[in-house]
Coordinates of C-alpha atoms and ligand atoms in Angstrom, one line a residue:
M1 CA 7.9 -17.1 12.4
T2 CA 6.3 -14.1 11.2
K3 CA 7.3 -10.6 12.9
A4 CA 3.6 -10.2 13.7
A5 CA 3.4 -13.6 15.3
K6 CA 6.3 -12.3 17.5
T7 CA 4.3 -9.6 18.6
I8 CA 1.3 -11.5 19.4
R9 CA 3.1 -14.0 21.3
K10 CA 4.7 -10.9 23.5
I11 CA 1.1 -9.4 23.9
A12 CA -0.8 -12.6 24.4
G13 CA 1.3 -15.4 25.3
D14 CA 3.2 -18.6 23.8
T15 CA 0.2 -20.8 24.2
P16 CA -0.7 -22.1 21.1
V17 CA -3.9 -21.7 19.4
A18 CA -6.3 -24.6 18.2
A19 CA -8.0 -22.7 15.4
A20 CA -8.0 -19.7 13.5
L21 CA -11.4 -18.2 12.6
I22 CA -12.0 -15.2 10.0
L23 CA -15.2 -13.5 10.3
G24 CA -17.2 -12.2 7.0
S25 CA -19.2 -9.3 6.2
G26 CA -21.8 -8.7 9.2
L27 CA -20.5 -11.7 11.0
S28 CA -18.7 -9.6 13.7
A29 CA -21.0 -10.6 16.4
L30 CA -18.9 -14.0 16.8
G31 CA -16.3 -12.1 18.0
D32 CA -18.3 -10.8 20.8
D33 CA -18.5 -14.3 22.1
L34 CA -15.2 -14.9 22.8
R35 CA -13.9 -15.3 26.3
D36 CA -11.4 -13.7 28.2
R37 CA -10.6 -11.9 24.7
I38 CA -7.1 -10.0 24.3
V39 CA -7.8 -7.2 20.9
I40 CA -4.8 -6.6 19.0
P41 CA -5.3 -4.1 16.1
Y42 CA -4.1 -4.9 12.7
S43 CA -2.2 -1.6 12.7
E44 CA 0.2 -3.2 15.3
L45 CA 0.7 -6.3 13.2
K46 CA 3.3 -6.7 10.2
G47 CA 1.7 -7.4 7.3
F48 CA -2.0 -7.2 8.1
P49 CA -4.2 -5.5 6.2
R50 CA -3.9 -1.7 6.0
S51 CA -6.4 -0.8 3.3
S52 CA -9.3 1.6 4.8
G53 CA -11.5 -1.7 4.8
V54 CA -14.7 -2.1 4.2
S55 CA -17.8 -1.3 6.1
G56 CA -19.3 -4.3 8.1
H57 CA -15.7 -5.4 8.5
G58 CA -13.4 -5.4 11.7
R59 CA -9.7 -4.6 11.8
D60 CA -8.6 -6.3 14.8
L61 CA -7.2 -9.6 15.8
L62 CA -8.4 -11.4 18.6
I63 CA -7.2 -14.0 21.0
G64 CA -9.6 -15.9 23.5
E65 CA -11.5 -18.8 24.3
M66 CA -14.5 -20.3 22.6
G67 CA -16.1 -24.0 22.5
G68 CA -13.3 -24.7 25.2
K69 CA -10.7 -23.9 22.7
R70 CA -8.1 -21.1 22.6
I71 CA -8.5 -19.4 19.3
A72 CA -7.7 -16.4 17.2
I73 CA -10.0 -14.3 15.4
L74 CA -9.3 -12.2 12.4
T75 CA -12.6 -9.8 12.5
G76 CA -11.8 -8.5 8.8
R77 CA -10.1 -9.6 5.7
E78 CA -8.6 -7.6 2.5
H79 CA -10.4 -8.5 -0.3
Y80 CA -9.0 -8.8 -4.0
Y81 CA -10.9 -6.0 -5.2
E82 CA -9.7 -3.8 -2.6
R83 CA -6.0 -3.3 -4.3
G84 CA -6.1 -6.3 -6.9
H85 CA -3.9 -8.3 -4.8
A86 CA -4.9 -11.8 -4.3
A87 CA -2.2 -12.8 -2.0
A88 CA -3.2 -9.9 0.2
M89 CA -4.0 -12.4 3.2
R90 CA -0.7 -14.4 2.9
P91 CA 1.1 -12.8 5.9
A92 CA -1.8 -12.9 8.1
L93 CA -2.4 -16.4 7.3
E94 CA 1.2 -17.1 7.9
T95 CA 1.0 -15.6 11.4
L96 CA -1.9 -17.7 12.1
A97 CA -0.2 -20.5 11.1
A98 CA 2.9 -19.7 13.3
L99 CA 0.5 -19.0 16.5
G100 CA 0.1 -23.1 16.2
A101 CA -3.4 -23.2 14.3
P102 CA -3.7 -26.4 12.5
T103 CA -7.3 -25.4 11.5
L104 CA -8.8 -22.5 9.5
L105 CA -12.4 -21.9 9.7
L106 CA -13.7 -19.3 7.0
T107 CA -16.9 -17.5 6.9
N108 CA -18.1 -15.1 4.5
S109 CA -21.6 -13.6 3.2
A110 CA -22.5 -14.6 -0.5
G111 CA -25.8 -14.6 -2.6
S112 CA -27.4 -18.0 -3.1
L113 CA -27.7 -19.7 -6.6
D114 CA -30.2 -22.6 -4.9
P115 CA -34.0 -21.6 -4.5
E116 CA -33.9 -24.0 -1.4
T117 CA -31.3 -22.3 0.5
G118 CA -32.5 -18.5 0.8
P119 CA -31.2 -15.3 2.9
G120 CA -30.6 -16.1 6.6
N121 CA -29.3 -19.4 5.8
L122 CA -25.9 -20.9 6.1
M123 CA -24.3 -23.0 3.3
L124 CA -21.4 -25.4 4.1
I125 CA -18.6 -24.7 1.5
A126 CA -18.0 -28.3 -0.4
D127 CA -15.7 -26.9 -3.0
H128 CA -15.1 -23.8 -5.0
I129 CA -15.0 -22.4 -9.0
N130 CA -12.2 -19.9 -9.0
H131 CA -13.6 -17.4 -11.5
A132 CA -11.6 -14.4 -10.5
G133 CA -8.9 -14.7 -13.4
T134 CA -6.1 -14.8 -11.2
N135 CA -4.5 -16.8 -7.7
P136 CA -3.0 -15.9 -5.1
L137 CA 0.3 -18.3 -5.9
I138 CA 1.2 -16.5 -9.0
G139 CA 4.9 -15.3 -8.4
E140 CA 5.3 -18.1 -5.6
P141 CA 9.0 -19.2 -6.7
T142 CA 9.2 -22.8 -5.6
D143 CA 6.9 -26.0 -6.3
R144 CA 5.3 -25.8 -3.2
R145 CA 3.0 -23.4 -5.5
F146 CA 1.4 -26.7 -7.4
V147 CA -1.4 -27.1 -4.2
N148 CA -3.4 -30.0 -4.4
M149 CA -7.0 -28.7 -4.1
V150 CA -8.9 -32.2 -3.9
D151 CA -10.8 -32.1 -0.5
A152 CA -9.3 -28.7 0.2
Y153 CA -12.3 -28.2 2.0
D154 CA -12.0 -30.9 4.9
P155 CA -14.2 -33.9 4.2
D156 CA -14.2 -34.9 8.3
L157 CA -14.9 -31.1 9.4
R158 CA -17.9 -31.2 7.0
R159 CA -19.3 -34.1 8.5
K160 CA -18.7 -33.3 11.9
S161 CA -20.4 -30.0 10.7
H162 CA -23.7 -31.4 9.8
E163 CA -23.8 -34.1 12.8
I164 CA -23.8 -30.9 14.9
A165 CA -26.2 -28.8 12.7
S166 CA -28.8 -31.1 12.6
A167 CA -28.4 -31.8 16.6
L168 CA -28.9 -28.0 16.8
G169 CA -31.7 -28.0 14.4
I170 CA -29.8 -25.6 12.2
A171 CA -30.6 -26.5 8.2
L172 CA -27.0 -26.7 6.7
K173 CA -26.7 -27.1 2.8
E174 CA -23.4 -27.9 1.5
G175 CA -22.3 -26.5 -1.6
V176 CA -20.0 -24.9 -4.5
Y177 CA -18.9 -21.3 -3.7
F178 CA -18.2 -19.3 -6.9
W179 CA -15.3 -16.9 -6.1
Y180 CA -16.4 -13.5 -8.2
S181 CA -13.7 -10.7 -8.4
G182 CA -16.5 -7.8 -7.4
P183 CA -16.5 -5.2 -6.2
S184 CA -19.6 -4.9 -8.6
F185 CA -22.2 -7.4 -7.8
E186 CA -22.8 -10.0 -10.8
T187 CA -24.9 -9.4 -13.5
P188 CA -27.8 -11.6 -14.2
A189 CA -26.5 -13.3 -17.0
E190 CA -23.2 -14.0 -15.0
I191 CA -25.5 -15.3 -12.2
Q192 CA -27.0 -17.9 -14.8
M193 CA -23.7 -18.9 -16.0
A194 CA -22.5 -19.7 -12.7
I195 CA -25.7 -21.9 -12.2
R196 CA -24.7 -23.7 -15.2
L197 CA -21.2 -24.1 -14.3
G198 CA -22.5 -26.0 -11.3
A199 CA -22.2 -23.3 -8.5
N200 CA -24.4 -23.0 -5.5
A201 CA -23.4 -19.7 -3.8
V202 CA -21.3 -16.8 -5.1
G203 CA -19.3 -14.4 -3.4
M204 CA -16.0 -12.0 -3.3
S205 CA -13.7 -13.9 -1.1
T206 CA -12.5 -17.1 0.8
A207 CA -11.4 -19.0 -2.3
P208 CA -8.1 -17.4 -2.4
E209 CA -7.7 -17.6 1.4
V210 CA -8.3 -21.4 1.1
I211 CA -5.5 -21.8 -1.7
L212 CA -3.0 -19.8 0.6
A213 CA -4.5 -22.2 3.4
R214 CA -3.8 -25.1 1.7
L215 CA 0.1 -24.1 0.7
L216 CA 0.3 -23.4 4.5
G217 CA -0.9 -26.7 5.6
F218 CA -4.1 -25.9 7.1
K219 CA -7.2 -28.2 7.7
V220 CA -9.8 -25.8 5.9
W221 CA -13.6 -25.2 7.2
A222 CA -15.8 -22.5 5.4
C223 CA -19.1 -21.6 5.6
S224 CA -21.2 -19.1 3.9
S225 CA -24.1 -16.9 5.2
I226 CA -26.3 -16.3 2.7
A227 CA -27.5 -12.6 2.6
N228 CA -29.7 -12.5 -0.7
M229 CA -30.4 -14.6 -3.8
G230 CA -28.2 -14.2 -7.2
A231 CA -28.7 -10.8 -8.9
G232 CA -31.8 -11.5 -11.3
L233 CA -33.1 -14.4 -9.6
T234 CA -36.0 -12.7 -7.6
D235 CA -37.2 -9.0 -7.6
E236 CA -34.9 -8.2 -4.2
Q237 CA -32.5 -5.5 -4.7
I238 CA -29.1 -6.3 -3.6
S239 CA -26.8 -3.8 -2.0
H240 CA -23.5 -3.8 0.6
E241 CA -26.5 -2.2 3.1
H242 CA -28.8 -5.2 2.8
T243 CA -25.7 -8.0 3.0
K244 CA -24.8 -6.6 6.4
T245 CA -28.5 -6.6 7.5
M246 CA -29.2 -10.4 6.3
A247 CA -25.9 -11.4 7.4
V248 CA -26.9 -10.9 10.9
R249 CA -29.4 -13.7 10.8
G250 CA -27.1 -16.1 9.3
A251 CA -24.2 -15.2 12.5
E252 CA -26.8 -16.3 14.7
K253 CA -26.6 -19.5 13.1
L254 CA -22.8 -19.1 12.9
R255 CA -22.9 -18.4 16.7
R256 CA -24.3 -21.6 17.9
L257 CA -22.5 -23.7 14.9
I258 CA -19.0 -22.5 15.4
P259 CA -18.4 -22.8 19.0
A260 CA -19.8 -26.6 18.9
L261 CA -17.5 -27.4 15.9
L262 CA -14.6 -26.1 18.2
E263 CA -15.3 -28.5 21.2
A264 CA -15.4 -31.4 18.4
L265 CA -12.2 -30.6 17.1
Ligands
LIG301 N1 -22.8 -11.8 -4.8 C1 -21.2 -11.6 -4.4 N2 -20.7 -11.5 -3.2 C2 -22.2 -11.6 -2.4 C3 -23.3 -11.0 -2.6 C4 -23.6 -11.5 -3.8 O1 -25.1 -11.6 -4.3 N3 -24.2 -11.1 -1.5 C5 -23.4 -11.0 -0.3 N4 -22.0 -11.3 -0.9

């Protein structure tokens, strides 16, 4: 068990959590919906992100109840672009595994490459393309590093999500997420390349966490909240401010979808 997991158990008790949820840019509203919540700042948790952070991201671990399940929420993540450390989230993910979470739900905000999935919509991630030129398992010394990435995004959770979204009247397309290192946004030419390679959305997070999560044995579910169309696809200006504002619209949908998914776990 990690030292951070011991700290969390001391504060929040030993009851295992049924799932863990990581919140992306502008999606912090989801943390407000947690009932009976306990807030633990990352600064008290060994190995958790220490960098100053990215505006629009929180720096707390929350434990509480959502959709009738006890869950842990990470209100913010460390991105590869902050320190060039692709495995930055490994200690936090190991801690979530030690808290007993069998399932990891990831959210992010992303640029869409699909004209039918515009800003304010959700895209369920079915697979990813790692285009960042690195991998969080580089340096892992054991044969565990050869992680199988087929069905990394759990097919059963995806099927359940579609059923729930359609019952709730939420449009939910599924697609391939393209991990771009950032922190600059893509050029229009890079967006054209991502489209030709078969991607449907582009973003700067999630894929390294999914690789680590599969190493650790989590069932993984991930969903993008579309903040903008990819660079050059429309006249819209892309900025971090715009990302945070538009992500709120997707957050309203995730606020309905995620509790229902937790209930169905
Ligand atoms: N590109 C990469 N990451 C993003 C974008 C984008 O267009 N929008 C929100 N996050």
